[in-house]
Coordinates of C-alpha atoms in Angstrom, one line a residue:
Chain A
M1 CA -21.7 -98.4 67.0
A2 CA -24.0 -101.3 66.9
I3 CA -22.4 -104.5 68.2
I4 CA -22.0 -107.3 65.7
S5 CA -24.0 -110.4 66.5
R6 CA -21.5 -113.3 66.1
G7 CA -22.8 -115.7 63.5
F8 CA -25.9 -113.7 62.7
H9 CA -26.5 -113.3 58.9
G10 CA -30.1 -112.3 58.8
R11 CA -32.3 -112.1 55.8
R12 CA -32.4 -109.1 53.5
P13 CA -35.6 -107.9 52.0
P14 CA -36.1 -108.7 48.3
A15 CA -34.2 -106.3 45.9
G16 CA -36.1 -103.2 45.0
R17 CA -38.2 -103.2 48.2
K18 CA -37.3 -100.8 50.9
L19 CA -37.9 -101.5 54.5
P20 CA -37.9 -98.8 57.2
P21 CA -35.1 -99.2 59.8
G22 CA -35.6 -102.1 62.2
Q23 CA -38.5 -103.7 60.2
Y24 CA -38.8 -107.1 58.6
E25 CA -41.1 -108.3 55.9
T26 CA -44.0 -110.6 56.5
T27 CA -46.3 -112.2 54.0
G28 CA -48.9 -113.0 56.6
F29 CA -51.2 -110.4 58.1
P30 CA -50.6 -110.2 61.8
V31 CA -53.3 -108.9 64.1
L32 CA -52.5 -106.5 66.9
S33 CA -54.9 -104.9 69.2
A34 CA -55.3 -104.2 72.9
G35 CA -58.5 -106.1 73.6
P36 CA -61.2 -108.4 72.2
T37 CA -62.3 -107.7 68.7
P38 CA -65.5 -105.7 68.7
W39 CA -68.2 -107.0 66.3
I40 CA -70.1 -104.1 64.8
S41 CA -72.9 -104.8 62.3
T42 CA -73.1 -102.5 59.4
D43 CA -76.8 -101.7 60.3
K44 CA -75.6 -100.0 63.5
W45 CA -72.3 -98.7 62.1
E46 CA -71.7 -94.9 62.0
L47 CA -68.8 -92.6 61.3
S48 CA -68.9 -89.1 62.6
V49 CA -66.7 -86.1 62.2
T50 CA -67.0 -83.4 64.8
T51 CA -65.4 -80.0 64.4
E52 CA -63.8 -77.8 67.0
T53 CA -67.1 -75.7 67.0
G54 CA -69.1 -78.8 67.8
R55 CA -70.6 -79.2 64.3
R56 CA -71.2 -82.9 63.7
H57 CA -71.2 -84.7 60.3
S58 CA -72.1 -88.3 60.1
W59 CA -72.4 -91.2 57.7
D60 CA -74.1 -94.5 58.1
W61 CA -73.0 -97.6 56.1
A62 CA -75.2 -96.9 53.1
A63 CA -73.9 -93.3 52.9
L64 CA -70.3 -94.3 53.2
T65 CA -70.4 -97.0 50.6
K66 CA -72.3 -94.7 48.2
L67 CA -69.3 -92.3 48.1
P68 CA -66.7 -92.6 45.4
S69 CA -64.1 -95.2 46.6
E70 CA -60.5 -95.8 45.7
T71 CA -58.4 -99.0 45.7
P72 CA -55.1 -98.0 47.1
T73 CA -52.2 -100.5 47.1
V74 CA -49.9 -99.6 50.0
D75 CA -47.2 -100.9 52.3
L76 CA -47.9 -101.3 56.0
H77 CA -45.4 -100.8 58.8
C78 CA -46.3 -102.0 62.3
V79 CA -44.4 -100.7 65.3
T80 CA -44.0 -104.4 66.4
K81 CA -41.4 -104.6 63.5
W82 CA -43.3 -106.3 60.7
S83 CA -43.9 -104.7 57.3
K84 CA -46.2 -105.9 54.6
F85 CA -45.7 -104.8 51.1
G86 CA -48.4 -104.3 48.5
T87 CA -51.6 -104.6 50.5
R88 CA -54.7 -103.9 48.4
W89 CA -57.6 -102.0 49.9
Q90 CA -60.9 -100.4 49.0
G91 CA -62.1 -97.3 50.8
V92 CA -63.1 -93.7 50.8
S93 CA -60.5 -91.0 50.8
L94 CA -60.6 -88.6 53.7
D95 CA -60.4 -85.9 51.1
V96 CA -63.9 -86.9 50.0
L97 CA -65.2 -87.2 53.6
L98 CA -63.8 -83.9 54.8
A99 CA -64.4 -81.9 51.6
D100 CA -67.4 -80.0 53.0
V101 CA -66.2 -79.9 56.6
E102 CA -65.4 -76.4 57.8
T103 CA -62.6 -76.3 60.3
A104 CA -59.5 -74.4 61.4
A105 CA -58.3 -77.4 63.5
E106 CA -54.9 -78.9 63.0
Y107 CA -55.3 -82.1 64.9
V108 CA -57.6 -85.1 64.9
L109 CA -58.4 -87.5 67.7
V110 CA -59.7 -90.7 66.2
S111 CA -61.9 -93.0 68.3
S112 CA -63.0 -96.5 67.7
Y113 CA -65.7 -98.9 68.7
G114 CA -64.2 -100.7 71.6
G115 CA -62.7 -97.5 73.1
Y116 CA -59.4 -97.2 71.3
T117 CA -58.1 -93.7 70.4
T118 CA -55.2 -92.3 68.4
N119 CA -54.2 -88.8 67.5
L120 CA -52.6 -87.3 64.4
P121 CA -52.2 -84.0 62.6
L122 CA -55.1 -83.3 60.3
E123 CA -52.7 -82.8 57.4
D124 CA -51.7 -86.4 57.6
L125 CA -55.2 -87.4 56.7
L126 CA -55.4 -85.1 53.6
D127 CA -54.1 -85.0 50.1
G128 CA -54.6 -88.6 49.3
K129 CA -52.7 -89.9 52.3
A130 CA -55.6 -91.6 54.2
W131 CA -58.8 -93.6 53.7
I132 CA -61.7 -95.1 55.6
A133 CA -61.2 -98.6 54.3
Y134 CA -63.9 -101.2 54.2
G135 CA -62.4 -103.7 51.7
Y136 CA -59.2 -105.7 51.8
D137 CA -57.9 -107.9 49.0
G138 CA -61.2 -107.8 47.1
R139 CA -63.3 -108.7 50.2
P140 CA -65.1 -107.0 53.0
L141 CA -62.7 -106.1 55.7
A142 CA -62.6 -108.8 58.4
P143 CA -63.5 -107.9 62.0
E144 CA -60.0 -108.8 63.3
H145 CA -58.4 -106.4 60.9
G146 CA -60.8 -103.6 61.8
G147 CA -63.9 -104.4 59.8
P148 CA -66.4 -103.2 59.0
A149 CA -64.3 -100.1 58.5
R150 CA -60.9 -98.8 59.7
L151 CA -58.8 -95.8 59.2
L152 CA -55.8 -96.4 56.8
V153 CA -52.9 -94.1 57.1
P154 CA -50.1 -96.1 55.5
H155 CA -47.3 -93.5 55.9
L156 CA -47.4 -93.8 59.7
Y157 CA -47.0 -96.8 61.9
L158 CA -50.1 -99.0 61.8
W159 CA -51.4 -98.1 65.3
K160 CA -52.4 -94.8 63.8
S161 CA -54.7 -96.7 61.3
A162 CA -57.4 -97.1 63.9
K163 CA -59.5 -100.3 63.5
W164 CA -63.3 -100.2 64.0
V165 CA -63.2 -96.4 63.4
H166 CA -66.2 -94.6 64.8
G167 CA -65.4 -90.9 65.2
L168 CA -63.0 -88.2 64.1
E169 CA -62.8 -85.2 66.4
L170 CA -61.1 -82.2 64.9
R171 CA -59.2 -80.3 67.5
E172 CA -57.2 -77.1 67.8
K173 CA -54.9 -78.7 70.4
D174 CA -53.4 -82.1 70.2
I175 CA -54.0 -84.7 72.9
P176 CA -52.4 -88.2 73.0
G177 CA -54.5 -91.3 72.2
F178 CA -54.3 -94.8 73.7
W179 CA -50.8 -95.9 72.8
E180 CA -49.5 -92.4 72.7
S181 CA -50.4 -92.1 76.4
A182 CA -48.8 -95.4 77.0
G183 CA -45.4 -94.2 75.8
Y184 CA -45.6 -94.6 72.0
H185 CA -44.3 -91.8 69.8
N186 CA -46.8 -89.0 69.2
Y187 CA -46.3 -89.0 65.5
G188 CA -45.0 -92.4 64.4
D189 CA -43.0 -92.0 61.2
P190 CA -41.6 -95.5 60.4
W191 CA -38.8 -94.1 58.2
Q192 CA -37.6 -92.0 61.2
E193 CA -38.2 -95.0 63.4
Q194 CA -40.4 -93.0 65.8
R195 CA -41.6 -96.0 67.9
Y196 CA -41.6 -94.6 71.4
R197 CA -41.8 -91.2 73.0
G198 CA -38.3 -89.8 72.8
D199 CA -37.3 -91.7 69.6
Chain B
M1 CA -29.9 -82.7 71.5
A2 CA -33.4 -83.3 70.4
R3 CA -34.0 -85.6 73.4
T4 CA -33.5 -83.0 76.1
A5 CA -37.3 -82.5 76.4
V6 CA -37.7 -86.2 77.3
S7 CA -37.7 -87.1 81.0
R8 CA -34.6 -88.8 81.9
R9 CA -36.1 -92.0 83.0
L10 CA -37.9 -92.5 79.8
G11 CA -35.0 -91.6 77.6
D12 CA -32.9 -93.9 79.7
R13 CA -35.3 -96.7 79.3
L14 CA -35.4 -96.5 75.5
R15 CA -31.7 -96.3 75.1
W16 CA -30.1 -99.4 73.4
R17 CA -28.1 -101.3 76.0
V18 CA -25.6 -104.1 75.5
A19 CA -26.7 -107.2 77.4
E20 CA -24.6 -110.2 78.0
V21 CA -25.9 -113.8 77.9
T22 CA -24.9 -115.5 81.1
E23 CA -26.8 -118.7 80.8
R24 CA -29.1 -120.6 78.6
R25 CA -31.8 -123.1 79.7
A26 CA -33.7 -125.4 77.5
E27 CA -37.4 -125.1 78.3
S28 CA -38.7 -127.5 75.7
A29 CA -37.5 -129.0 72.4
T30 CA -38.1 -125.7 70.7
A31 CA -37.8 -123.1 73.4
V32 CA -34.9 -121.7 75.4
T33 CA -34.6 -119.2 78.2
L34 CA -31.8 -116.8 77.9
V35 CA -30.5 -115.3 81.1
L36 CA -29.1 -111.8 80.5
E37 CA -27.1 -109.5 82.5
V38 CA -28.2 -106.0 81.7
P39 CA -26.1 -103.2 83.3
E40 CA -28.3 -100.5 84.8
W41 CA -31.5 -102.3 83.9
P42 CA -34.2 -99.9 85.2
G43 CA -36.6 -102.7 86.3
H44 CA -39.8 -103.7 84.7
L45 CA -43.5 -104.6 85.2
A46 CA -44.9 -108.1 84.7
G47 CA -46.1 -108.4 81.1
Q48 CA -43.7 -105.9 79.5
H49 CA -41.3 -106.8 76.7
V50 CA -38.0 -105.7 75.3
D51 CA -36.8 -105.0 71.8
I52 CA -33.8 -107.0 70.6
R53 CA -31.6 -105.8 67.8
L54 CA -29.2 -108.1 65.9
T55 CA -26.6 -106.8 63.5
A56 CA -24.8 -108.8 60.9
E57 CA -21.2 -108.2 59.9
D58 CA -22.1 -106.1 56.9
G59 CA -24.3 -103.8 59.0
Y60 CA -27.6 -105.4 58.2
S61 CA -29.7 -105.1 61.3
T62 CA -33.2 -106.3 62.4
Q63 CA -35.3 -106.1 65.5
R64 CA -37.9 -108.2 67.3
S65 CA -39.8 -107.9 70.5
Y66 CA -39.7 -110.6 73.2
S67 CA -41.7 -110.8 76.4
I68 CA -39.8 -110.8 79.7
A69 CA -40.2 -114.0 81.6
S70 CA -38.5 -113.2 84.9
A71 CA -39.8 -111.2 87.8
P72 CA -37.9 -108.0 88.4
D73 CA -34.5 -109.0 89.9
G74 CA -31.8 -106.3 89.8
T75 CA -29.9 -106.3 86.5
R76 CA -30.8 -109.9 85.6
L77 CA -33.4 -110.5 83.0
E78 CA -34.7 -113.7 81.5
L79 CA -36.3 -114.0 78.1
T80 CA -37.9 -117.2 76.8
V81 CA -37.7 -117.6 73.0
Q82 CA -39.7 -120.1 71.0
R83 CA -38.1 -121.2 67.8
V84 CA -40.2 -120.3 64.7
V85 CA -39.6 -122.6 61.8
E86 CA -38.1 -120.4 58.9
G87 CA -37.8 -117.5 61.3
E88 CA -35.1 -115.0 60.8
V89 CA -34.2 -114.2 64.5
S90 CA -35.6 -116.8 66.8
P91 CA -33.6 -119.7 65.4
Y92 CA -30.5 -117.6 66.0
L93 CA -31.5 -116.9 69.6
V94 CA -32.5 -120.4 70.3
D95 CA -29.6 -122.3 68.6
E96 CA -26.7 -119.9 68.2
L97 CA -26.5 -117.5 71.0
M98 CA -24.2 -118.7 73.8
P99 CA -23.1 -117.5 77.2
G100 CA -20.6 -114.8 76.8
D101 CA -22.3 -113.4 73.6
Q102 CA -23.7 -109.9 73.7
L103 CA -26.8 -108.5 72.1
E104 CA -28.5 -105.1 72.0
L105 CA -31.8 -104.5 73.7
R106 CA -33.9 -101.7 74.9
G107 CA -36.9 -101.5 77.2
P108 CA -38.9 -102.3 79.1
V109 CA -41.7 -101.5 76.7
G110 CA -45.5 -101.7 77.1
G111 CA -47.8 -100.3 79.7
W112 CA -51.2 -101.9 78.9
F113 CA -50.6 -105.7 79.1
V114 CA -49.2 -105.5 82.6
W115 CA -50.0 -106.8 86.0
Q116 CA -48.9 -104.9 89.1
P117 CA -48.9 -106.2 92.7
E118 CA -51.1 -103.3 93.8
Q119 CA -54.0 -104.7 91.8
E120 CA -56.5 -106.4 94.1
E121 CA -59.0 -108.0 91.7
P122 CA -58.8 -111.7 90.8
V123 CA -56.7 -112.5 87.7
L124 CA -57.3 -114.8 84.8
L125 CA -54.4 -115.7 82.6
V126 CA -55.1 -117.5 79.3
A127 CA -52.0 -118.6 77.5
G128 CA -51.7 -120.2 74.1
G129 CA -48.3 -121.9 73.6
S130 CA -45.4 -119.5 74.2
G131 CA -48.0 -116.9 75.1
L132 CA -47.3 -118.2 78.5
V133 CA -44.1 -116.2 78.8
P134 CA -45.5 -112.7 79.8
L135 CA -48.1 -114.5 82.0
M136 CA -45.4 -116.5 83.7
C137 CA -43.7 -113.2 84.5
M138 CA -47.0 -112.2 86.2
I139 CA -47.1 -115.4 88.2
R140 CA -43.5 -115.0 89.2
S141 CA -44.0 -111.3 90.1
R142 CA -47.0 -112.2 92.2
R143 CA -44.9 -114.6 94.1
A144 CA -41.9 -112.2 94.4
A145 CA -44.2 -109.5 95.7
G146 CA -45.9 -111.8 98.2
S147 CA -49.3 -111.0 96.7
R148 CA -52.2 -113.2 97.7
V149 CA -54.4 -112.1 94.8
P150 CA -56.0 -115.3 93.4
F151 CA -54.8 -116.3 89.9
R152 CA -56.4 -118.8 87.6
V153 CA -54.4 -119.9 84.6
L154 CA -55.6 -121.7 81.5
Y155 CA -52.6 -122.9 79.5
S156 CA -53.3 -124.3 76.1
L157 CA -50.6 -126.3 74.5
R158 CA -50.3 -129.0 71.8
S159 CA -48.8 -131.8 73.9
P160 CA -47.0 -132.4 77.2
A161 CA -43.7 -132.2 75.3
E162 CA -44.3 -128.5 74.6
L163 CA -44.7 -127.6 78.3
L164 CA -42.7 -124.5 79.2
Y165 CA -41.2 -124.1 82.7
G166 CA -42.1 -127.7 83.5
P167 CA -40.5 -128.2 87.0
E168 CA -41.8 -124.8 88.2
I169 CA -45.3 -125.4 86.8
R170 CA -45.5 -128.9 88.3
Q171 CA -44.4 -127.6 91.7
G172 CA -47.2 -125.1 91.6
T173 CA -47.8 -121.9 93.5
P174 CA -50.3 -121.5 96.4
G175 CA -53.2 -119.3 95.2
V176 CA -52.5 -120.0 91.5
D177 CA -54.8 -122.6 90.0
L178 CA -53.5 -123.8 86.7
T179 CA -55.4 -125.9 84.1
H180 CA -53.8 -127.4 81.1
I181 CA -55.7 -127.5 77.9
Y182 CA -54.0 -130.0 75.6
T183 CA -55.1 -129.5 72.0
R184 CA -53.6 -132.5 70.2
E185 CA -52.2 -135.0 72.6
A186 CA -53.1 -135.2 76.3
P187 CA -51.3 -137.2 79.0
Q188 CA -53.1 -140.5 79.9
Q189 CA -54.4 -139.3 83.2
S190 CA -56.0 -136.3 81.7
A191 CA -59.8 -136.3 82.0
R192 CA -60.2 -133.8 79.2
P193 CA -59.9 -135.1 75.7
P194 CA -57.5 -133.2 73.5
G195 CA -59.1 -130.2 71.7
R196 CA -58.9 -126.5 71.3
I197 CA -60.1 -124.2 74.1
T198 CA -63.9 -123.9 74.5
P199 CA -66.2 -121.5 76.3
D200 CA -66.9 -124.3 78.6
D201 CA -63.2 -124.5 79.6
L202 CA -63.1 -120.8 80.3
A203 CA -66.4 -121.0 82.3
R204 CA -65.3 -124.0 84.3
H205 CA -61.7 -123.0 85.1
G206 CA -61.8 -119.2 84.8
W207 CA -63.7 -116.8 87.0
P208 CA -67.4 -115.9 87.0
P209 CA -67.8 -112.5 85.2
D210 CA -69.3 -111.0 88.4
F211 CA -66.0 -111.5 90.2
A212 CA -64.8 -108.8 87.7
P213 CA -61.3 -110.4 87.2
T214 CA -58.8 -108.7 84.9
C215 CA -58.2 -111.2 82.1
Y216 CA -54.9 -111.4 80.2
V217 CA -54.9 -113.4 77.0
C218 CA -51.7 -114.0 75.1
G219 CA -50.9 -116.4 72.3
P220 CA -51.1 -116.8 68.5
T221 CA -53.6 -114.5 66.8
A222 CA -56.3 -117.2 66.1
F223 CA -56.1 -118.4 69.7
V224 CA -56.4 -114.9 71.2
E225 CA -59.2 -114.0 68.9
K226 CA -61.2 -117.0 70.0
A227 CA -60.4 -116.9 73.7
A228 CA -61.1 -113.2 74.0
A229 CA -64.4 -113.5 72.1
Y230 CA -65.4 -116.4 74.4
L231 CA -64.7 -114.3 77.5
V232 CA -66.9 -111.5 76.2
L233 CA -69.6 -114.0 75.3
L234 CA -69.4 -115.4 78.8
G235 CA -70.2 -111.9 80.1
H236 CA -66.7 -110.5 80.9
D237 CA -66.5 -106.7 80.3
P238 CA -64.4 -106.2 77.2
E239 CA -62.5 -103.5 79.0
R240 CA -61.3 -106.1 81.5
V241 CA -59.9 -108.4 78.8
R242 CA -56.4 -107.4 77.7
T243 CA -54.8 -109.2 74.8
E244 CA -51.4 -109.6 73.3
R245 CA -51.2 -111.4 70.0
F246 CA -48.3 -112.8 68.0
G247 CA -47.8 -114.8 64.9
G248 CA -48.7 -114.2 61.3
G249 CA -45.2 -113.0 60.8
E250 CA -42.1 -115.1 60.6
D251 CA -41.1 -114.5 64.2

């Protein structure tokens, strides 16, 4: 029973493209984050995966970029309402990174350089659904977009795709991350419009 | 209902409400303040925003977020909207929406980019263009709460014609020191030549890092990227620099 906005016509997305509810298309690439952009040199960069038993796996920049990479083209949906179609990335699938990790955990707490965190179910990182991305549109990923490397989980709202990714902690129990603690939805499916807790 | 597990207050806050426009006020050639009456508005913190939903006659619907400009004041809420050329929503809000019209909104939303009167540390506000809106809410909330926490404000704008909240800004607020940074055209009496914000501006008119202020930076992406990076460069703890960016999209 939405009220009709007198005289509002709006702009429909181009035919054939589907926008999640409440979203609009942008052709720019907006930047959203809670604080200053951290600048991390690839010499010092490291990604770690820690299991629920405390076993730690880590990759430095050389090790990450030596792994087989993919070039997914995906749509992005930000909780602040913009969607961007057909973005082109380069990165390593989480299936590759987690292939030899032994775990019974069901959840992941992702942490970033700069202190940001976000949580998601482990299964949302597997089966070709997520990448550690270090290239965007044929170039190294810019710092304001999360470079040198960010998580990319395009089927969830973009705050789950943690920029400046640093660590993945595999956990038996789920705990909320930064925005989830601040009232955002714990899961964040754009198609269900899970923006805020209670949506 | 799936929502029974949600605490009542939160569920209530995120319910879509029908607000009525009671007044519009031009703030500049391209920005307007909409005064809304929102029945059962639960109140808000300075820096929070609302989601607005517009629906066309054929059912097409879209949403945007807008910062709240007014200090908490019962069921009255003010939003300041800057018209974005080629925008889908802001031209409608700025040009079409009239007193008596209704729109749907929900909120308040946001718990990070906020200032609360209990905070005792000095505050630095750095605004780029309409990034002033949530920061103005902080200034107004400080005044409404009778807080004496010292504020310093750097307000970057293209030219005097773009000044938001002109009369209120010119009148000033005790304890709030405001510096204008004109980027393209400065008034004649201005000592600083026009130009984008520099580390020197922030060092000169902001706080020394050892005062440990909380810094709030809001504006277009490129502005926020620069200003926040300069603050860190000047020695401010990144954890004390909170940012809110807009732009890059159409609205």
